PDB file of C-alpha atoms in Angstrom:
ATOM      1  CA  UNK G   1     247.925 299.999 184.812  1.00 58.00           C
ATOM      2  CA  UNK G   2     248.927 297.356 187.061  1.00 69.00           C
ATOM      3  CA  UNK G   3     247.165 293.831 187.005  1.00 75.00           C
ATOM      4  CA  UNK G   4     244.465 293.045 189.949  1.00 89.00           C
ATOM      5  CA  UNK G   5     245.617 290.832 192.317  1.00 86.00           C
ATOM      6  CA  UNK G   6     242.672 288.386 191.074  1.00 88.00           C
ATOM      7  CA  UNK G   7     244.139 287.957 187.776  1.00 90.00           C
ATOM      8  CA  UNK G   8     247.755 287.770 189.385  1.00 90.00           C
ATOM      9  CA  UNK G   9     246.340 285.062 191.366  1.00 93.00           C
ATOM     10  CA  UNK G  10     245.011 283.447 188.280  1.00 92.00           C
ATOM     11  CA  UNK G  11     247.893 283.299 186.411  1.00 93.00           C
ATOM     12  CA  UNK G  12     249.910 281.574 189.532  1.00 94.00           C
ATOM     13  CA  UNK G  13     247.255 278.788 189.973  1.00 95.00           C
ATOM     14  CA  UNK G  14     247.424 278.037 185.972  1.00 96.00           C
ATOM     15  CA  UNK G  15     251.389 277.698 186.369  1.00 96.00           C
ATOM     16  CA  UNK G  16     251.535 275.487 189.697  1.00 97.00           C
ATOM     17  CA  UNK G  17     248.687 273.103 187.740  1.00 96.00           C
ATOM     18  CA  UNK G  18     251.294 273.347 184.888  1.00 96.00           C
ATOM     19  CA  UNK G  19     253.987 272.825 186.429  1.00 96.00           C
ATOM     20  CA  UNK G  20     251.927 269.764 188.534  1.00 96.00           C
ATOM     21  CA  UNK G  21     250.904 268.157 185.808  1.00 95.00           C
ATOM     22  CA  UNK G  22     254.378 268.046 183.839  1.00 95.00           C
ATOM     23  CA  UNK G  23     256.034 266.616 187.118  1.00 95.00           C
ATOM     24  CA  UNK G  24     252.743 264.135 187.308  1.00 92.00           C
ATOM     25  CA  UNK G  25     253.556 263.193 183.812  1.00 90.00           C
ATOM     26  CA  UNK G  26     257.327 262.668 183.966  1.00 91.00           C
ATOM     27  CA  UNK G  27     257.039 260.212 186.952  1.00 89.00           C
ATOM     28  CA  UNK G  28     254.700 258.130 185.005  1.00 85.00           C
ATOM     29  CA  UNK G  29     256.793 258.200 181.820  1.00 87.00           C
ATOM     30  CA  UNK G  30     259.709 257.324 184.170  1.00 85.00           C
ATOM     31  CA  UNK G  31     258.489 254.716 186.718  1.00 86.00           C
ATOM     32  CA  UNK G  32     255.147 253.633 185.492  1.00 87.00           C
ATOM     33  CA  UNK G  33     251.386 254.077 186.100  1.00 89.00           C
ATOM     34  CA  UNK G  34     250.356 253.137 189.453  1.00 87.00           C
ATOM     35  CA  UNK G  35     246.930 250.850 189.381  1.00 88.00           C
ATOM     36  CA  UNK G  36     243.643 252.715 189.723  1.00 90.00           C
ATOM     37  CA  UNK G  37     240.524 251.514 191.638  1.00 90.00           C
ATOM     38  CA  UNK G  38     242.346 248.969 194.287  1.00 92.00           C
ATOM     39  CA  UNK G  39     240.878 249.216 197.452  1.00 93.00           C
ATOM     40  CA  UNK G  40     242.068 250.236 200.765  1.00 93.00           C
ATOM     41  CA  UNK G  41     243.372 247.357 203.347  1.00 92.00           C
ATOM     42  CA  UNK G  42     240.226 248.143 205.472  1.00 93.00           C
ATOM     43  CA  UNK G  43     237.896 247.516 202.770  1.00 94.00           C
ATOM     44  CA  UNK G  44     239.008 243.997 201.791  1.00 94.00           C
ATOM     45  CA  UNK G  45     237.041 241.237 203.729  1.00 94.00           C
ATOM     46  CA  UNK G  46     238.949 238.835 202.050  1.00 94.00           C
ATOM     47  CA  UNK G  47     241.126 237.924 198.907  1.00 95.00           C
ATOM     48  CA  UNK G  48     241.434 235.479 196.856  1.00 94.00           C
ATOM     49  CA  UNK G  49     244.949 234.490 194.934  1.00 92.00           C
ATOM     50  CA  UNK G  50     245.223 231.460 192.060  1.00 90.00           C
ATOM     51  CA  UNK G  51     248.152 230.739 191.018  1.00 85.00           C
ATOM     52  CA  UNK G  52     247.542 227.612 188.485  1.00 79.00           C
ATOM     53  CA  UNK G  53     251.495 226.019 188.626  1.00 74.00           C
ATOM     54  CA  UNK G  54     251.865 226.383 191.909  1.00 68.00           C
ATOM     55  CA  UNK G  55     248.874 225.628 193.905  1.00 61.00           C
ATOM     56  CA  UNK G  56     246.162 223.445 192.312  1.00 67.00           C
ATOM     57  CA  UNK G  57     243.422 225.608 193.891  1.00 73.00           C
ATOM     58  CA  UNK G  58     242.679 228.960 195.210  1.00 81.00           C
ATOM     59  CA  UNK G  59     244.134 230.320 198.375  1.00 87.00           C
ATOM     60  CA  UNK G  60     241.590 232.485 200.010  1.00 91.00           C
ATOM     61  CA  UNK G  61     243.679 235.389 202.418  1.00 89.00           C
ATOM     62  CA  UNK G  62     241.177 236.202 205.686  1.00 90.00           C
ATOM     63  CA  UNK G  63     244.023 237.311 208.013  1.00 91.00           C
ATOM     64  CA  UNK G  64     243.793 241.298 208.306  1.00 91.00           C
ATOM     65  CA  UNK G  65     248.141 241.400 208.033  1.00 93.00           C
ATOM     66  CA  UNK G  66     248.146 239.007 204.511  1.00 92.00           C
ATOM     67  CA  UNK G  67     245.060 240.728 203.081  1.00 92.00           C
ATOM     68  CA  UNK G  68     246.757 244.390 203.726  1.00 94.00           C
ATOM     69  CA  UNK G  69     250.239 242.823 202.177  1.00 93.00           C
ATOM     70  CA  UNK G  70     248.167 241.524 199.054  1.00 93.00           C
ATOM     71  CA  UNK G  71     246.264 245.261 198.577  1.00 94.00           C
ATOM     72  CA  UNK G  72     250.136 246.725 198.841  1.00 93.00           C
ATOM     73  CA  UNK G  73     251.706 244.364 196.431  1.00 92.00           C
ATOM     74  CA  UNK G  74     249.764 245.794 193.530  1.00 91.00           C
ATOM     75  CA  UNK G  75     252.606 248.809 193.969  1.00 88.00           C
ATOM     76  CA  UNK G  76     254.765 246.396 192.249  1.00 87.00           C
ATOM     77  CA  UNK G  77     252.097 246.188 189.268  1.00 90.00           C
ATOM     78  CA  UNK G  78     253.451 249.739 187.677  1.00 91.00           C
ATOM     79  CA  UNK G  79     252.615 249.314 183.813  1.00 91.00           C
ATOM     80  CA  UNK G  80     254.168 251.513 180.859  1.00 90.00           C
ATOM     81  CA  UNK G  81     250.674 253.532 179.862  1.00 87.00           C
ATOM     82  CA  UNK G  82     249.902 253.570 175.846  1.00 85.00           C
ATOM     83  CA  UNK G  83     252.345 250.072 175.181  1.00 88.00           C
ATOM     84  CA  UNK G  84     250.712 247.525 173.926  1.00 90.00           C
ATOM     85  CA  UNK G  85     251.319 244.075 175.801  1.00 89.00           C
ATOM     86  CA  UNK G  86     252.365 240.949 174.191  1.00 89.00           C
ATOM     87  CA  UNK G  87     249.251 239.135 173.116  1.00 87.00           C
ATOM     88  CA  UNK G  88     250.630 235.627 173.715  1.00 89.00           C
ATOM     89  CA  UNK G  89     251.019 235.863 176.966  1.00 91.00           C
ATOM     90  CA  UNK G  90     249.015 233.977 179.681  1.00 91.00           C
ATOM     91  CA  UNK G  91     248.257 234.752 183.094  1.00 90.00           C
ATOM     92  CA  UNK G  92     249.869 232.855 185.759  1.00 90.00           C
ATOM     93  CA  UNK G  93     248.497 234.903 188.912  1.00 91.00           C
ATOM     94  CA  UNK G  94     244.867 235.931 189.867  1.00 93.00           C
ATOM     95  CA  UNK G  95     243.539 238.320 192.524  1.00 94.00           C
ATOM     96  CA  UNK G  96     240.845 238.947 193.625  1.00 95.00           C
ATOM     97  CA  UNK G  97     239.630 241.592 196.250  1.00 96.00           C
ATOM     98  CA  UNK G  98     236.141 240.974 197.824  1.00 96.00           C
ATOM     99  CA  UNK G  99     234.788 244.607 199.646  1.00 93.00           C
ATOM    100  CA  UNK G 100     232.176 244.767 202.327  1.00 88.00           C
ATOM    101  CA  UNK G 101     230.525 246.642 199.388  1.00 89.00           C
ATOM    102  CA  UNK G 102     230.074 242.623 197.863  1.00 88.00           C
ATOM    103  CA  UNK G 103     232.356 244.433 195.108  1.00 93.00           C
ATOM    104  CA  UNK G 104     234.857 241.946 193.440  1.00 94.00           C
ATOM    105  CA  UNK G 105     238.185 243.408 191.845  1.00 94.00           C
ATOM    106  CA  UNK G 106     240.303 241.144 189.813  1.00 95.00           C
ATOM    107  CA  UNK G 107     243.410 241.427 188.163  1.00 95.00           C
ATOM    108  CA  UNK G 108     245.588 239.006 186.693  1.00 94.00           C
ATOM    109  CA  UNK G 109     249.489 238.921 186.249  1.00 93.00           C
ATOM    110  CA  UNK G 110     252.329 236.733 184.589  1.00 92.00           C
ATOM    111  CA  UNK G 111     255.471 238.043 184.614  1.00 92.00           C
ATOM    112  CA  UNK G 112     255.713 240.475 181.734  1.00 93.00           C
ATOM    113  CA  UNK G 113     251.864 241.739 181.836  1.00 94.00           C
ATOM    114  CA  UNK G 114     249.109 243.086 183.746  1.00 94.00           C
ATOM    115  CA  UNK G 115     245.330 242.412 183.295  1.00 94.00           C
ATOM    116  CA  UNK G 116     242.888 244.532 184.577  1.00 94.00           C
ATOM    117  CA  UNK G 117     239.508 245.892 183.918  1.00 91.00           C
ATOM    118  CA  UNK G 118     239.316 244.168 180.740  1.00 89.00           C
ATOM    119  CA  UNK G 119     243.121 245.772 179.281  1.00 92.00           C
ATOM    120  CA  UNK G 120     246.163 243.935 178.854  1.00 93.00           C
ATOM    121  CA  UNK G 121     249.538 246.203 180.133  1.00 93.00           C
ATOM    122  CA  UNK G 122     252.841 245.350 179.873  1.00 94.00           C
ATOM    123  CA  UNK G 123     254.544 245.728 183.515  1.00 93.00           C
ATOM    124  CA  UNK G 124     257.426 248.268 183.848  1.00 91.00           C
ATOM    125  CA  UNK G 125     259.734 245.968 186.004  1.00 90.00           C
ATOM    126  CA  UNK G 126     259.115 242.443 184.104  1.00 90.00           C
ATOM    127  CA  UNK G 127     258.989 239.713 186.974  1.00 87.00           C
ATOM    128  CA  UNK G 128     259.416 241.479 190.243  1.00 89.00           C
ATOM    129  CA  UNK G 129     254.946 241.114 191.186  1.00 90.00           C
ATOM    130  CA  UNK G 130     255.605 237.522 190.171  1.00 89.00           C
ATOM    131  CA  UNK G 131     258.619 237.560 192.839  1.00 88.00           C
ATOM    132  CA  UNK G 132     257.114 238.752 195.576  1.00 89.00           C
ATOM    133  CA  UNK G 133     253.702 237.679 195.271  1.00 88.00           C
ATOM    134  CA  UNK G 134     254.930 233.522 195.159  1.00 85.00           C
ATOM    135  CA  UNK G 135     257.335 234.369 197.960  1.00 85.00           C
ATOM    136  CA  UNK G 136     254.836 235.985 200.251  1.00 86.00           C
ATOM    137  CA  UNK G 137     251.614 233.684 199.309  1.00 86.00           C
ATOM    138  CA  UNK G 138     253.187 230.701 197.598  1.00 81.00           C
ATOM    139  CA  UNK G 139     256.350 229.561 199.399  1.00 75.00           C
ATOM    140  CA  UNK G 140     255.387 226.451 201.001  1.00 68.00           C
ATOM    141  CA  UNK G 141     254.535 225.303 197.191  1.00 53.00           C
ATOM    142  CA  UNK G 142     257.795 226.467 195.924  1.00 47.00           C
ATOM    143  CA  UNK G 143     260.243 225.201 198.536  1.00 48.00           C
ATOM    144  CA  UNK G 144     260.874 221.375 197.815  1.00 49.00           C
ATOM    145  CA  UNK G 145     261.479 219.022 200.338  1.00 48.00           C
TER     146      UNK G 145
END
């Protein structure tokens, strides 16, 4: 007797999730895990970045194009999931996203680890946040005169 179409149809949804999820996983394994929970550009009202050795205070972002660029640079934050991070390492960049919501999302970065929601990561590509982030936010403080 020949299967119903309904278990046919079964069966071919339980492969493409298989097959989904083993492509899902392989990415991660190979490039890193993308950040969770950032918002979107039109959710930020404004962010704040610290970056202690360059800047001796806070730089607060209001300008729609530099808070989008700061919501986007957290694709270079991909971290290896289930490494542990080196626990003598210190932060040497803060953000923080403020939402119309009054939610505040904060992660910090130096330029082998991650912080964020409490967890210490160690990046996948060592140094390039760190990079980009000074050079976008902090290059009147790094240029010298």
């Amino acid at each position: 007797m020949k299967p119903s179409w309904k278990k046919r149809l079964g069966q071919l949804v339980i492969q493409i999730l298989a097959v989904t999820a083993l492509l899902v996983g392989f990415k991660i394994f190979t490039e890193g895990m993308y950040l969770l929970g950032i918002p979107q550009p039109e959710e930020v009202t404004r962010v704040t970045l610290t970056c202690p050795q360059l800047a001796g205070e806070a730089k607060e972002v209001t300008d729609p194009q530099e808070m989008e660029l700061a919501v986007y640079l957290t694709a270079y934050l991909k971290y290896v999931p289930f490494a542990q991070a080196d626990p003598e390492d210190q932060p040497l960049l803060t953000i923080t996203y403020f939402t119309g919501e009054g939610e505040e999302i904060t992660l910090s970065a130096s330029r082998d680890t991650l912080w964020y929601r409490g967890k210490a990561h160690p990046l996948k590509q060592p140094g390039s946040f760190m990079k980009m982030a000074q050079g976008i936010f902090f290059l009147e403080e790094t240029e010298e005169p």
